[in-house]
């Protein structure tokens, strides 16, 4: 309990305080009040970017500390325009509470959000106060939305003989472009998640706010055997209007959506994984990474891979918009085991029509990477090469080389703390085996340096620590990316990604 006094005239005589247990406190100057909750004000930041641009902020997870930290908000970026600031802690991504989620899942939610991203954040000071006071941050987030506010629903409805979609549509009187729904009891629409008096927001990705009733009915008739509708109840819609927040498909809870992504766990066999990764141009004009030439009886076929599947993620990291070489390096760095998330071309077209990434609702499809049977790993104790991918910074790649004159080998003599080399897993004493795919085992120092400089802003090094290099050399096994089982990352107190 805390005692506070109201301001009064300094010339007033002090009043005598008496306490009567039957009447309570009779001193009009003295009040007793419960300690109020700290004044925490979560902020909504709506980020809108153009195609091909990023949102303009760095997302970091600090080891041993709670929270997902916003850093390096770029000037004039979508992040800065939305009011996002360095040090903000993210509570929600697209109305999903993420403070208690793994960093990699939060990153994927941001990456899969499309051209608009909604963040609920606390300032650094407010977040630390909340943690110290033991405040329930999830309850704080719910309070921001208001009592009884539910997220919109994205419902996939399939026609049935004799009943169709099982759905009636009515215009809201006096409100142009606004409609409410009345599903038939136990019909296809109701089973798909549509509730009585839901407000209709979109049909197959097309917003209905500018459609006349007749145009809307024509769309439903032309939609074929199935339709996807975005709906919300009236009370929740008012909450979004109060917060001046658009109701985006990314906010939705899904019901009955088809074309689910597949998660494939592959263990490399004697002939590799048994598939080919190709970058191809789809009929829509989009560039995609397709899985081709799946070998019979291969690990890829056994895992359920089909020719023509689109690759969405490698080990839970979205790669839809990544360069082909980067994806290949990610798969190689996985060693003998890799987890791929894929979808059919029909599935990709379905989500494109809805204006969503197939990974938007990824939790169902990208579980924790499985523990593979230990007997799939080689039984020998040979050291394992590492494939390290570095990105040039203002000061370079963050490492220095030296040459062993007696053995004609190039090795890393220094790795700068906190820079690209260390983050990629490079260590002092590593012998350079390949530079951007070219073997340099017996090349002179000057040629290796030239190859690194010609590589541009990205550098891929195949390395083995000098102690293990000798053992591999004596074994007679060629040191290639195919025998690279692990890409070791040096211990780091932080992880970050620019989005």
PDB file of N, CA and C in Angstrom, residues 40-43 87-91 120-124 126-127 130 137 140:
ATOM      1  N   UNK A  40       2.482   1.291 -18.849  1.00  0.00           N
ATOM      2  CA  UNK A  40       3.090   0.698 -20.031  1.00  0.00           C
ATOM      3  C   UNK A  40       2.200   0.950 -21.235  1.00  0.00           C
ATOM      4  N   UNK A  41       2.783   1.421 -22.302  1.00  0.00           N
ATOM      5  CA  UNK A  41       2.011   1.788 -23.483  1.00  0.00           C
ATOM      6  C   UNK A  41       2.578   1.090 -24.721  1.00  0.00           C
ATOM      7  N   UNK A  42       2.124  -0.145 -25.018  1.00  0.00           N
ATOM      8  CA  UNK A  42       2.577  -0.792 -26.249  1.00  0.00           C
ATOM      9  C   UNK A  42       2.185   0.045 -27.469  1.00  0.00           C
ATOM     10  N   UNK A  43       3.043   0.053 -28.474  1.00  0.00           N
ATOM     11  CA  UNK A  43       2.798   0.826 -29.697  1.00  0.00           C
ATOM     12  C   UNK A  43       2.577  -0.109 -30.864  1.00  0.00           C
ATOM     13  N   UNK A  87      16.067  -0.416 -30.155  1.00  0.00           N
ATOM     14  CA  UNK A  87      15.870  -0.854 -28.779  1.00  0.00           C
ATOM     15  C   UNK A  87      14.475  -1.357 -28.475  1.00  0.00           C
ATOM     16  N   UNK A  88      13.497  -1.097 -29.359  1.00  0.00           N
ATOM     17  CA  UNK A  88      12.140  -1.607 -29.123  1.00  0.00           C
ATOM     18  C   UNK A  88      12.155  -3.128 -29.008  1.00  0.00           C
ATOM     19  N   UNK A  89      11.295  -3.655 -28.132  1.00  0.00           N
ATOM     20  CA  UNK A  89      11.112  -5.099 -28.004  1.00  0.00           C
ATOM     21  C   UNK A  89       9.789  -5.485 -28.644  1.00  0.00           C
ATOM     22  N   UNK A  90       9.827  -6.524 -29.462  1.00  0.00           N
ATOM     23  CA  UNK A  90       8.636  -6.943 -30.194  1.00  0.00           C
ATOM     24  C   UNK A  90       7.805  -7.895 -29.349  1.00  0.00           C
ATOM     25  N   UNK A  91       6.541  -7.538 -29.117  1.00  0.00           N
ATOM     26  CA  UNK A  91       5.605  -8.397 -28.399  1.00  0.00           C
ATOM     27  C   UNK A  91       4.775  -9.241 -29.358  1.00  0.00           C
ATOM     28  N   UNK A 120       3.595  -5.064 -32.603  1.00  0.00           N
ATOM     29  CA  UNK A 120       3.254  -4.447 -31.330  1.00  0.00           C
ATOM     30  C   UNK A 120       4.524  -4.454 -30.498  1.00  0.00           C
ATOM     31  N   UNK A 121       4.971  -3.284 -30.054  1.00  0.00           N
ATOM     32  CA  UNK A 121       6.279  -3.185 -29.400  1.00  0.00           C
ATOM     33  C   UNK A 121       6.184  -2.389 -28.106  1.00  0.00           C
ATOM     34  N   UNK A 122       7.175  -2.619 -27.252  1.00  0.00           N
ATOM     35  CA  UNK A 122       7.424  -1.794 -26.078  1.00  0.00           C
ATOM     36  C   UNK A 122       8.803  -1.174 -26.222  1.00  0.00           C
ATOM     37  N   UNK A 123       8.974   0.014 -25.682  1.00  0.00           N
ATOM     38  CA  UNK A 123      10.315   0.596 -25.655  1.00  0.00           C
ATOM     39  C   UNK A 123      11.206  -0.235 -24.746  1.00  0.00           C
ATOM     40  N   UNK A 124      12.511  -0.052 -24.874  1.00  0.00           N
ATOM     41  CA  UNK A 124      13.458  -0.825 -24.064  1.00  0.00           C
ATOM     42  C   UNK A 124      13.215  -0.610 -22.574  1.00  0.00           C
ATOM     43  N   UNK A 126      10.409   0.433 -21.043  1.00  0.00           N
ATOM     44  CA  UNK A 126       9.132  -0.153 -20.636  1.00  0.00           C
ATOM     45  C   UNK A 126       9.238  -1.673 -20.522  1.00  0.00           C
ATOM     46  N   UNK A 127       9.945  -2.280 -21.467  1.00  0.00           N
ATOM     47  CA  UNK A 127      10.079  -3.745 -21.444  1.00  0.00           C
ATOM     48  C   UNK A 127      10.831  -4.210 -20.197  1.00  0.00           C
ATOM     49  N   UNK A 130       8.605  -3.936 -17.233  1.00  0.00           N
ATOM     50  CA  UNK A 130       7.599  -4.993 -17.205  1.00  0.00           C
ATOM     51  C   UNK A 130       8.188  -6.316 -16.734  1.00  0.00           C
ATOM     52  N   UNK A 137       3.083 -10.157 -20.064  1.00  0.00           N
ATOM     53  CA  UNK A 137       3.141  -9.426 -21.325  1.00  0.00           C
ATOM     54  C   UNK A 137       2.079  -9.902 -22.311  1.00  0.00           C
ATOM     55  N   UNK A 140      -0.966  -8.108 -21.373  1.00  0.00           N
ATOM     56  CA  UNK A 140      -0.820  -6.720 -21.788  1.00  0.00           C
ATOM     57  C   UNK A 140      -1.134  -6.562 -23.273  1.00  0.00           C
TER      58      UNK A 140
END
